[in-house]
Each structure stands twice: as C-alpha cells, then as structure tokens.
PDB file of C-alpha atoms in Angstrom:
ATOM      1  CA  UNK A  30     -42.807 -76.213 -50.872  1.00 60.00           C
ATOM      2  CA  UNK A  31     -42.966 -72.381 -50.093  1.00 63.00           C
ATOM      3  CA  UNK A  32     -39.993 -70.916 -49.095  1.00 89.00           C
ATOM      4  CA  UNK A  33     -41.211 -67.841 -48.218  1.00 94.00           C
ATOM      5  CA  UNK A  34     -44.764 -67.164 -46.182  1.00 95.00           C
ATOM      6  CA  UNK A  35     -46.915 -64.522 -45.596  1.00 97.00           C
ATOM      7  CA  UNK A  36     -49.374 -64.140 -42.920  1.00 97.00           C
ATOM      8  CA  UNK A  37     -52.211 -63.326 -42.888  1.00 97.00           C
ATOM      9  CA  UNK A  38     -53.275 -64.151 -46.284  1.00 96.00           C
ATOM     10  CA  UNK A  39     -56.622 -62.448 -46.075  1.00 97.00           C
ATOM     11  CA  UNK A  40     -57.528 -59.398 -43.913  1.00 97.00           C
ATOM     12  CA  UNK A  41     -60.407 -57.215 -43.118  1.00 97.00           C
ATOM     13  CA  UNK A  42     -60.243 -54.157 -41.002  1.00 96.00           C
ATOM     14  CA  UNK A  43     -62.442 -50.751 -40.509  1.00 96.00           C
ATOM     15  CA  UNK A  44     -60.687 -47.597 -41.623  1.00 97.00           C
ATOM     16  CA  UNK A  45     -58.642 -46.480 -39.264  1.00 96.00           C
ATOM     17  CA  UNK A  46     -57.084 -49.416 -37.518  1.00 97.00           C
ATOM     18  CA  UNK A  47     -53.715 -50.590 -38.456  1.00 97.00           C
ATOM     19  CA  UNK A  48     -52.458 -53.976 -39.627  1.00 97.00           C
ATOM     20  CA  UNK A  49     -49.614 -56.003 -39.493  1.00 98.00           C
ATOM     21  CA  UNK A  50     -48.105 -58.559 -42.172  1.00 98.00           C
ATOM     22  CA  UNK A  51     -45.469 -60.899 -41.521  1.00 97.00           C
ATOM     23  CA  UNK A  52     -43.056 -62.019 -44.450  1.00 97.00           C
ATOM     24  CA  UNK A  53     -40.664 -64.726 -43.525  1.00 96.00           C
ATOM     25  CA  UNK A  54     -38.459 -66.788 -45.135  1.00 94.00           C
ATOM     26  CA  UNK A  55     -38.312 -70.593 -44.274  1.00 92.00           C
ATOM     27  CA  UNK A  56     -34.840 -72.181 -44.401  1.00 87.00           C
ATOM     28  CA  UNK A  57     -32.999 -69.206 -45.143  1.00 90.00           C
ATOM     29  CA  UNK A  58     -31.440 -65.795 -44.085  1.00 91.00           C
ATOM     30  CA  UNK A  59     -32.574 -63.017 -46.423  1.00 91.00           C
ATOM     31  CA  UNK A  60     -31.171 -59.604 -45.297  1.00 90.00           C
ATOM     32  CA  UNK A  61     -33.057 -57.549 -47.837  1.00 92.00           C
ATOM     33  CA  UNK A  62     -36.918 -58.397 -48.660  1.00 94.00           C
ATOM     34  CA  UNK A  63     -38.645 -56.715 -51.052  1.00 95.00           C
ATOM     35  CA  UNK A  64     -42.691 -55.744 -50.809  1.00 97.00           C
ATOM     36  CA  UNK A  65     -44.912 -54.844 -53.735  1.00 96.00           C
ATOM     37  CA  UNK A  66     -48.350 -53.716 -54.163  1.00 97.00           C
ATOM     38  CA  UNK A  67     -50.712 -55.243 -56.368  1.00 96.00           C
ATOM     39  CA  UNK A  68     -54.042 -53.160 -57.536  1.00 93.00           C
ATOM     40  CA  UNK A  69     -57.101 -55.053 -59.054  1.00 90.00           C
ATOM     41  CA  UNK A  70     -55.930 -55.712 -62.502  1.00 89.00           C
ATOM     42  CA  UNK A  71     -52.953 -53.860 -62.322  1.00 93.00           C
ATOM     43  CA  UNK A  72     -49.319 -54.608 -62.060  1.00 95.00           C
ATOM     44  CA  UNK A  73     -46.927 -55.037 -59.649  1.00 95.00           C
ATOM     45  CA  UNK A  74     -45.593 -51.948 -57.815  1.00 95.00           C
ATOM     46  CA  UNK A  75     -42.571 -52.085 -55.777  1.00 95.00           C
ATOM     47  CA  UNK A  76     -43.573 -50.257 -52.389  1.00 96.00           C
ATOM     48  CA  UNK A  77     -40.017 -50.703 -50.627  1.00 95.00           C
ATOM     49  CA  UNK A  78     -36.926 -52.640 -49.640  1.00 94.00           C
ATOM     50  CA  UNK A  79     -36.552 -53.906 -46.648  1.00 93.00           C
ATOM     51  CA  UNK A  80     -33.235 -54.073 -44.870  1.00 90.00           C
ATOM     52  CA  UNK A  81     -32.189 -55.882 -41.599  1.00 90.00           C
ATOM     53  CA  UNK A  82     -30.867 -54.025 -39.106  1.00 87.00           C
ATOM     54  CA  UNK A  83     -31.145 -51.044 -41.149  1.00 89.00           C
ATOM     55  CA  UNK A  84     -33.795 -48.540 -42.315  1.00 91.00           C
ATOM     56  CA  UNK A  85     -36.414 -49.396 -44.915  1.00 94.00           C
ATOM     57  CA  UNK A  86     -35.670 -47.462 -48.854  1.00 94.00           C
ATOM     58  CA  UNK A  87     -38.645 -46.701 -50.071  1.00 96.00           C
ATOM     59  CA  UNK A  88     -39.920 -45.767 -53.402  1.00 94.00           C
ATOM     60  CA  UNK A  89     -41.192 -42.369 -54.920  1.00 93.00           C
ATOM     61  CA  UNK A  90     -44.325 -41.942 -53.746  1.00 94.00           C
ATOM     62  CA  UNK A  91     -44.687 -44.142 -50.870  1.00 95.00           C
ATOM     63  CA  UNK A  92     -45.331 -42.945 -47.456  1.00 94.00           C
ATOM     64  CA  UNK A  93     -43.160 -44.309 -45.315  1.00 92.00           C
ATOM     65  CA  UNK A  94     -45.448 -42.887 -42.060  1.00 95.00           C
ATOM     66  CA  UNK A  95     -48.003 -44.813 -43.750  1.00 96.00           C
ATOM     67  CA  UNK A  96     -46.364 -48.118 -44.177  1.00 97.00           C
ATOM     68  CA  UNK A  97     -44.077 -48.902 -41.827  1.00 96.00           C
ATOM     69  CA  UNK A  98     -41.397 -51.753 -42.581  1.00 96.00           C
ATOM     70  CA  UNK A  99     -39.251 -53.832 -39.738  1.00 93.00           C
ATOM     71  CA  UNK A 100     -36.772 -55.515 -40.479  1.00 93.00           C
ATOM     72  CA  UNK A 101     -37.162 -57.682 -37.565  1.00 86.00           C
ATOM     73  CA  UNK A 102     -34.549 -60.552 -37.697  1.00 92.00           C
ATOM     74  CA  UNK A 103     -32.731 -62.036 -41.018  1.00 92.00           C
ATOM     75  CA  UNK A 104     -36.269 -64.190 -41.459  1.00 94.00           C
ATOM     76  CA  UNK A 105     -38.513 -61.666 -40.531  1.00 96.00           C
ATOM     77  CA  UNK A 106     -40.108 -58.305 -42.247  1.00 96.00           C
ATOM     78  CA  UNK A 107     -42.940 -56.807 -41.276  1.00 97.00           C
ATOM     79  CA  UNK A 108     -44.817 -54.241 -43.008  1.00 97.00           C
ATOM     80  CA  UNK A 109     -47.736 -52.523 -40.972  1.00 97.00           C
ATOM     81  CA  UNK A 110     -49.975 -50.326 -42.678  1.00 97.00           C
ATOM     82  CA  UNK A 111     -51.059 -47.693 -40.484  1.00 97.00           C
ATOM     83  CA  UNK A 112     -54.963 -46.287 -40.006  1.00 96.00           C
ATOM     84  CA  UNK A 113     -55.881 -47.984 -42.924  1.00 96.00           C
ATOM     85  CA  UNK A 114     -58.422 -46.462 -45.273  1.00 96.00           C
ATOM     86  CA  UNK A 115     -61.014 -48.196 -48.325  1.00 96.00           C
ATOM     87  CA  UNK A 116     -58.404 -47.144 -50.485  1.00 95.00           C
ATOM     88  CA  UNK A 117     -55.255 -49.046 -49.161  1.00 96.00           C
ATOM     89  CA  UNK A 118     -57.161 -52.041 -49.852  1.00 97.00           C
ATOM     90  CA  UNK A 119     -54.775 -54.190 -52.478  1.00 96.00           C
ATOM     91  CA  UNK A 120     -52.907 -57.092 -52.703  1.00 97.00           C
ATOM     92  CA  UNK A 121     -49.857 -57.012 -50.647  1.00 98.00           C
ATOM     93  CA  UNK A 122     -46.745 -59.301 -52.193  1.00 97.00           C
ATOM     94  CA  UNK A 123     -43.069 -59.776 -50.475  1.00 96.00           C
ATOM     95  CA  UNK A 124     -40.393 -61.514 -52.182  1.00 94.00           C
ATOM     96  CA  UNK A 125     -37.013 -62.701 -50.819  1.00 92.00           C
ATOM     97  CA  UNK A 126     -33.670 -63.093 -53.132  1.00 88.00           C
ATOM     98  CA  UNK A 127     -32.519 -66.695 -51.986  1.00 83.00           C
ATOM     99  CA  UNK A 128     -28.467 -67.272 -51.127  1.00 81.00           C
ATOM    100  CA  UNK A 129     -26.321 -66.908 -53.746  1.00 79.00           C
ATOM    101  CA  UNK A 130     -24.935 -70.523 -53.323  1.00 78.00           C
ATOM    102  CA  UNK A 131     -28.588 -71.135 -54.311  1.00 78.00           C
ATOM    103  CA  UNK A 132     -27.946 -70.273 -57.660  1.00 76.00           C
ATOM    104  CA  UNK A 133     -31.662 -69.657 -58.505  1.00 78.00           C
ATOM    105  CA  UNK A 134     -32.561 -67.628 -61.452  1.00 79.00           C
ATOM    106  CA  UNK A 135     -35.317 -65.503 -59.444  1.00 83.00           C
ATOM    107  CA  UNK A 136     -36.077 -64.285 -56.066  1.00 86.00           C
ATOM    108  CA  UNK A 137     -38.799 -66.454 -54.011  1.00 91.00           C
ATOM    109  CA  UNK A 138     -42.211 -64.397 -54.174  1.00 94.00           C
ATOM    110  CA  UNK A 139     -44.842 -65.100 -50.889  1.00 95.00           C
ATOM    111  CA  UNK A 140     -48.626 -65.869 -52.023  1.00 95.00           C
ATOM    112  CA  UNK A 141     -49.557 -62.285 -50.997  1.00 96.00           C
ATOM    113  CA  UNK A 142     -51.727 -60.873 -48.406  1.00 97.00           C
ATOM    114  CA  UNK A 143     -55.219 -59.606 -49.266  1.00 97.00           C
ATOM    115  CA  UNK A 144     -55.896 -56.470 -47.477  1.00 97.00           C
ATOM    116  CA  UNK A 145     -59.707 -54.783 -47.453  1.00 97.00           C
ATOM    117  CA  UNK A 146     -60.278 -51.788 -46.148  1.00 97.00           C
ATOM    118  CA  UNK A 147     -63.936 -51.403 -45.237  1.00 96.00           C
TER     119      UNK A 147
ATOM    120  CA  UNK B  14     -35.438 -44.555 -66.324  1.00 82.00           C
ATOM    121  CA  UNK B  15     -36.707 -48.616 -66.723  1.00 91.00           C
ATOM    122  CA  UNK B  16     -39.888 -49.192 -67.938  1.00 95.00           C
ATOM    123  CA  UNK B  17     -41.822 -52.639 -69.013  1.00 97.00           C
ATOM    124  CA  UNK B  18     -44.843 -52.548 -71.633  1.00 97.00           C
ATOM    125  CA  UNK B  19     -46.785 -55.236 -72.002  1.00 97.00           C
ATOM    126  CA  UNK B  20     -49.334 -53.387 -74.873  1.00 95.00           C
ATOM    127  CA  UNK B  21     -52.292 -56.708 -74.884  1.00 97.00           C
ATOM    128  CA  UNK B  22     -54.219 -56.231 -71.781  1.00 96.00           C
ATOM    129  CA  UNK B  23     -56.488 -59.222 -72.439  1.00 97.00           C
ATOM    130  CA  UNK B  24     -56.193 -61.815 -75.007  1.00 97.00           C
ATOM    131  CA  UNK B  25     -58.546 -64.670 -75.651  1.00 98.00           C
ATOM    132  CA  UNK B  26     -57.942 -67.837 -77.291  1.00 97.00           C
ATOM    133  CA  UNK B  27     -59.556 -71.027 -78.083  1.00 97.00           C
ATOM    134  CA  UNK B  28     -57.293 -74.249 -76.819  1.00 97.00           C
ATOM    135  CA  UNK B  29     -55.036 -75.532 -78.866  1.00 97.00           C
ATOM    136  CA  UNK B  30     -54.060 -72.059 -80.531  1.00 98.00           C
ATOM    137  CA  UNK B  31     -50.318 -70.947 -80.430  1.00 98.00           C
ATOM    138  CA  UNK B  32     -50.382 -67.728 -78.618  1.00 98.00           C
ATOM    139  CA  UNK B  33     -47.862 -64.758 -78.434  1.00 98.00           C
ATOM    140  CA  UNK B  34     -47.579 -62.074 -74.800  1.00 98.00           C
ATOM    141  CA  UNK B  35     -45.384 -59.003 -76.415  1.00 98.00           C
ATOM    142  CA  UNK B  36     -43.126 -57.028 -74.084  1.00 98.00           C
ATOM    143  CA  UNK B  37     -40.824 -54.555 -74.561  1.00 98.00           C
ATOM    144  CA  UNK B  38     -38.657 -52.385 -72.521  1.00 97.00           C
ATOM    145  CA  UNK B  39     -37.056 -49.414 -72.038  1.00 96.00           C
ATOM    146  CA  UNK B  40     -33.715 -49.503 -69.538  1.00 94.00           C
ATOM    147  CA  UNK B  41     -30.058 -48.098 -69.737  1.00 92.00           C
ATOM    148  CA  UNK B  42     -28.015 -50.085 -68.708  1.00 90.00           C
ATOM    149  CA  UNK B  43     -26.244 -52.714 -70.702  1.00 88.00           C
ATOM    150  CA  UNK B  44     -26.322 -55.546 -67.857  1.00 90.00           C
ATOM    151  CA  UNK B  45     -29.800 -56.344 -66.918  1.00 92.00           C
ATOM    152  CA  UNK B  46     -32.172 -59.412 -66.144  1.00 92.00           C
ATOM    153  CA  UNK B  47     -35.787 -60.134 -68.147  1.00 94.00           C
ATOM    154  CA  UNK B  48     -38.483 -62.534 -66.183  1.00 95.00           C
ATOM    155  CA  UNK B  49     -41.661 -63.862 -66.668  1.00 97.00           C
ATOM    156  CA  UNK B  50     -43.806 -64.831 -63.890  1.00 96.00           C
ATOM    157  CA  UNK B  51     -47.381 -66.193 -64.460  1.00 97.00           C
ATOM    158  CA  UNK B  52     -49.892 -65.242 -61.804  1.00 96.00           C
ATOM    159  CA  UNK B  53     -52.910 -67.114 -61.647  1.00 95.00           C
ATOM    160  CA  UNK B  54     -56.418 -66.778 -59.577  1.00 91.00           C
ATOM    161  CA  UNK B  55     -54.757 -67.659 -56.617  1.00 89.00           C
ATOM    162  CA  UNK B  56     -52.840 -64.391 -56.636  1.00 91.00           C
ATOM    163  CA  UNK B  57     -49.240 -66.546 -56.184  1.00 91.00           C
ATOM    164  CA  UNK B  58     -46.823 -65.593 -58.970  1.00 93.00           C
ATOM    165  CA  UNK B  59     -44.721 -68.283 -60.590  1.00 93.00           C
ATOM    166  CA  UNK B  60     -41.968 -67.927 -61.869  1.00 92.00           C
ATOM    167  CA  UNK B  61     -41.143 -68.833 -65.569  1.00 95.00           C
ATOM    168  CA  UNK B  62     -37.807 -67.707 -66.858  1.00 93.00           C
ATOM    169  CA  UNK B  63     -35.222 -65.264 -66.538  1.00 91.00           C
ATOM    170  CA  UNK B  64     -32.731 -64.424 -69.077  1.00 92.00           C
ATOM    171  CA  UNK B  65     -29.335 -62.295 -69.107  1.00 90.00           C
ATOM    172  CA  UNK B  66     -29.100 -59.626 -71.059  1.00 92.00           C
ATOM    173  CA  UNK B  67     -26.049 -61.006 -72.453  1.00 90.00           C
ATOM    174  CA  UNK B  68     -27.664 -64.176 -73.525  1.00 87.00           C
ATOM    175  CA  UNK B  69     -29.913 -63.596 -76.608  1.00 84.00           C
ATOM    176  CA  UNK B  70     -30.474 -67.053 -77.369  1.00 84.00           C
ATOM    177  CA  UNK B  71     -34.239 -67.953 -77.729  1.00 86.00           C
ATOM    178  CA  UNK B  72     -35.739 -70.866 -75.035  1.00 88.00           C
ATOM    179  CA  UNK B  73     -37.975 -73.436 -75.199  1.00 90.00           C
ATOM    180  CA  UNK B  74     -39.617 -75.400 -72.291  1.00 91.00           C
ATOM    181  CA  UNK B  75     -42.206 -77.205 -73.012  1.00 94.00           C
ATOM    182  CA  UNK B  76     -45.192 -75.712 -75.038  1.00 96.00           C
ATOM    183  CA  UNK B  77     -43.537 -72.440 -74.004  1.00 97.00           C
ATOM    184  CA  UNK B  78     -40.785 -70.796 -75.903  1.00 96.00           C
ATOM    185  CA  UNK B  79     -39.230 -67.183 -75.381  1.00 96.00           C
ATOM    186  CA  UNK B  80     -37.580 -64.876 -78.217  1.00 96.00           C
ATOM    187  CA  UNK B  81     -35.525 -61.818 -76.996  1.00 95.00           C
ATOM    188  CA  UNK B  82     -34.228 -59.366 -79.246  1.00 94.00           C
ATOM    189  CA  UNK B  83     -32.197 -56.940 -77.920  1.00 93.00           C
ATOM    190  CA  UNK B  84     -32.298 -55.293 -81.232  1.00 93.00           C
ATOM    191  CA  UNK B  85     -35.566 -54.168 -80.243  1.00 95.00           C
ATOM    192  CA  UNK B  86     -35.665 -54.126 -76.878  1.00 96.00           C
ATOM    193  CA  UNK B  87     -38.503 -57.449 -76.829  1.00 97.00           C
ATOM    194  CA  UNK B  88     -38.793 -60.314 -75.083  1.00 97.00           C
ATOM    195  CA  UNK B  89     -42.170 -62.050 -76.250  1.00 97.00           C
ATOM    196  CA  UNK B  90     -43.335 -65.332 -74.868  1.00 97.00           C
ATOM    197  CA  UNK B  91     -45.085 -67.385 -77.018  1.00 98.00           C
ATOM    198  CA  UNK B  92     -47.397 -70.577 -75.676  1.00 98.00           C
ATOM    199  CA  UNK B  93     -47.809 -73.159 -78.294  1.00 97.00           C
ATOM    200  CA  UNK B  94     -50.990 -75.247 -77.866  1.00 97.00           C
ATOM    201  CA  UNK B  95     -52.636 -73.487 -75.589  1.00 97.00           C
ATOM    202  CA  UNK B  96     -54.602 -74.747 -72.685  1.00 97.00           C
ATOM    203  CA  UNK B  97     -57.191 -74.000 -70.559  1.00 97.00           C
ATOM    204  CA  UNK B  98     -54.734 -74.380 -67.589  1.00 96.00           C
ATOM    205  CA  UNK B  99     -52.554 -71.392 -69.236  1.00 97.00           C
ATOM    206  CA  UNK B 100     -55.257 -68.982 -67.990  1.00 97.00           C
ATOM    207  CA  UNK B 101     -53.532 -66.648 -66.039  1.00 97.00           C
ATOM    208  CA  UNK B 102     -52.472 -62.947 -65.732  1.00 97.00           C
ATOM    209  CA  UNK B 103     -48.627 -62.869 -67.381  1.00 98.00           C
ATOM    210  CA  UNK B 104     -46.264 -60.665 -66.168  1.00 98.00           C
ATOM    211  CA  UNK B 105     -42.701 -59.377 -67.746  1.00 98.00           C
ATOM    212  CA  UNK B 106     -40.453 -57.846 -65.582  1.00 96.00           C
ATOM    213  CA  UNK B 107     -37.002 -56.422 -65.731  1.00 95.00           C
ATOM    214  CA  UNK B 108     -34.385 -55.965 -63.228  1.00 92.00           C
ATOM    215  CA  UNK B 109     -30.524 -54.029 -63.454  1.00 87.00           C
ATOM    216  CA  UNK B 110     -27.633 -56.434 -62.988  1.00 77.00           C
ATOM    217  CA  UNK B 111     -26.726 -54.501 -59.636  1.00 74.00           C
ATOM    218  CA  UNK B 112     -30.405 -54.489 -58.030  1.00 71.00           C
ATOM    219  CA  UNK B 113     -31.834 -57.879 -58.946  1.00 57.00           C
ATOM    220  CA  UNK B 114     -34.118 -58.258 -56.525  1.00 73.00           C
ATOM    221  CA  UNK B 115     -35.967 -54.708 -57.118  1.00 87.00           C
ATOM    222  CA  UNK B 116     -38.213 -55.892 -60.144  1.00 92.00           C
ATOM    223  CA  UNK B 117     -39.882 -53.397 -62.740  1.00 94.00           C
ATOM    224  CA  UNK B 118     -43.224 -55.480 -63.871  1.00 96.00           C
ATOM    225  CA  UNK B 119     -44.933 -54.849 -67.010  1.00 97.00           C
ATOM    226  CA  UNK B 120     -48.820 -54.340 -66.305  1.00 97.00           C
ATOM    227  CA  UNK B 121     -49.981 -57.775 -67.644  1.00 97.00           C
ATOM    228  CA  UNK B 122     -51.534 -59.573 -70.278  1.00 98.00           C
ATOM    229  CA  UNK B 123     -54.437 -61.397 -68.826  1.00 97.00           C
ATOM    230  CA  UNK B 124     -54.772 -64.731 -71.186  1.00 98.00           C
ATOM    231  CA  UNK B 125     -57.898 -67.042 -71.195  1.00 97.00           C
ATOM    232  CA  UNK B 126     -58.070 -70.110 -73.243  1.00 97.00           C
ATOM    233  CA  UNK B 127     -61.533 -71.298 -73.738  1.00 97.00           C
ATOM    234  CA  UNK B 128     -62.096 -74.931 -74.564  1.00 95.00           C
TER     235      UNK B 128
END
C-alpha cells in the first residue's frame, strides 16, 4: 500500500486564491520531504526540501513567497501555493526517503496533486 | 553541475519488440546513485531500479534488463518483449551519494507499444 499520501489529488481554484497540499507519510517519521514539480510532458523539477522544525531550502529559481513549505510535524509537509495564477497550474509530486533500517533502494514518491489554475 | 539526458522523447513500438530508453549523465562526483522510475497515466511514479555507482554490473528483472557504463557515463534500460502494459513515460534520474533524496530526473522517454 502507499506509504506516503497526498491530498488533494485534484484541485481547481481561480487565480488568486491560495491552496494547500498535504504530504504525509503513513507509518513512518520522515524529517526531510522532498516536493517536485511536474509540467505537461516535462520532467521532474525539484521545487524544495522540506525540513522539520527547520526552514524550507529551496532551489534556484523558486519563490519561496510563492510557495510556502511547513514542515508541520515528522509526518506532515505542507506546501501552499500562494495567489495562484493559470500558470502555476502543474503536477505537484512529494517524496519521502524511508528509515534507513528500511533499507529501500529509493525514496517513497506520493501520487501527486493536480493543481489548475483557472 | 548534474545533469540527466534522456535524448528519445517518444518512441513507438509494436508488442513484442525489444526496446532500448538511452540516458546519460553528466555529474562530478565519484559516489552517486542512478534510478529509473516509470510513470504511467495515472501520474504515480514507480520505481524500477537504482544502482551504485560503484556497482557496474548489468541487471535483469524480468523482461527488463539495465546496462551501465560508467565508461560513458550511460545507463540504458532496455525492455525485451514489449507490451502494451509498458506504455508509460520513463524517467532516469541521478542522485549524489550525500543528497539521495534530492533527485536530478532526465526529461523522459514517453514509450507506447501498440498491439
């Protein structure tokens, strides 16, 4: 089963509102979460890494006004994009490294959020 | 800096054909992880392998099988027998030993097999 979820999986907002979406991680901790941005027929972009109980890193080029990350709790990140506009619409991805005593070969990705921006 | 290049944007098959995703990349350091993740309609990606950059032995799983040359900086999948359920976008990806969670994807190959 999943082991890490993403709500909502679908959204549609106006331009200019702001939305929320959760990333959690069922049956474990995971102090760092990653979230990546996925264009229409383009790759994978890594937006930022998420840190509990510390500030987000983000990468060149990302606003970090415009998309704010919480690290809420060691199962919980949160990235809010704020007043949305058409072109923040994309495909939204998290991903969580599992424990190491795990010993899984890859991080656990969530199915992604859709976000449209109307 | 790292960089992934997946050169075949789309490739189309017939089932049943062996087919062969390139990827190459570009990274300096001398520890470093190399995935690939299949992503299908759904969006979800799946995970398919990961190899160490210290390991240059070639895999097989399956109908899938994986050839890294460090030689040349590749890492090509190959699907023998392909299928209609193999239709999917294909992703490589690299990570540094140090960072493995921050992945560097390649920008895809999408695949369709038609029957």
């Amino acid at each position: 089963g999943a082991v890490v979820s993403q709500h909502p999986s679908r959204v549609i907002c106006k331009s200019g509102t702001s939305v929320k979406i959760e990333c959690r991680s069922l049956d474990f901790q995971a102090t760092t979460m990653f979230w990546y941005r996925q264009f229409p027929k383009q790759s994978l972009m890594l937006m930022a890494t998420s840190n509990e109980g510390s500030k987000a890193t983000y990468e060149q080029g990302v606003e970090k006004d415009k998309f704010l990350i919480n690290h809420a709790s060691l199962t919980l990140s949160t990235l809010t994009v704020t007043s949305a506009h058409p072109e923040d619409s994309s495909f939204y991805i998290c991903s969580a490294p599992p424990p190491r005593q795990w010993n899984r070969d890859t991080q656990y990705f969530g199915p992604g959020t859709r976000l449209t921006v109307l | 800096a790292q960089k992934v290049t997946q050169a075949q944007t789309e490739i189309s098959v017939v089932e049943k054909e062996d087919v062969t995703l390139d990827c190459v990349y570009e990274t300096r350091d001398t520890t470093y992880y190399l995935f690939w993740y299949k992503q299908p309609p759904s969006g979800e990606l799946v995970f398919l392998i990961r190899r160490n950059s210290f390991d240059e032995q070639n895999e097989i799983s399956g109908r899938y099988s994986w050839n890294f040359q460090k030689s040349t900086s590749s890492f090509n999948f190959t699907i023998t027998a392909s299928q209609v359920v193999d239709s999917a976008v294909y992703f490589c990806a690299l990570a540094s030993y140090n960072q493995g969670g921050k992945l560097i994807f390649g920008q895809g190959t999408e695949l369709s097999v038609k029957p």
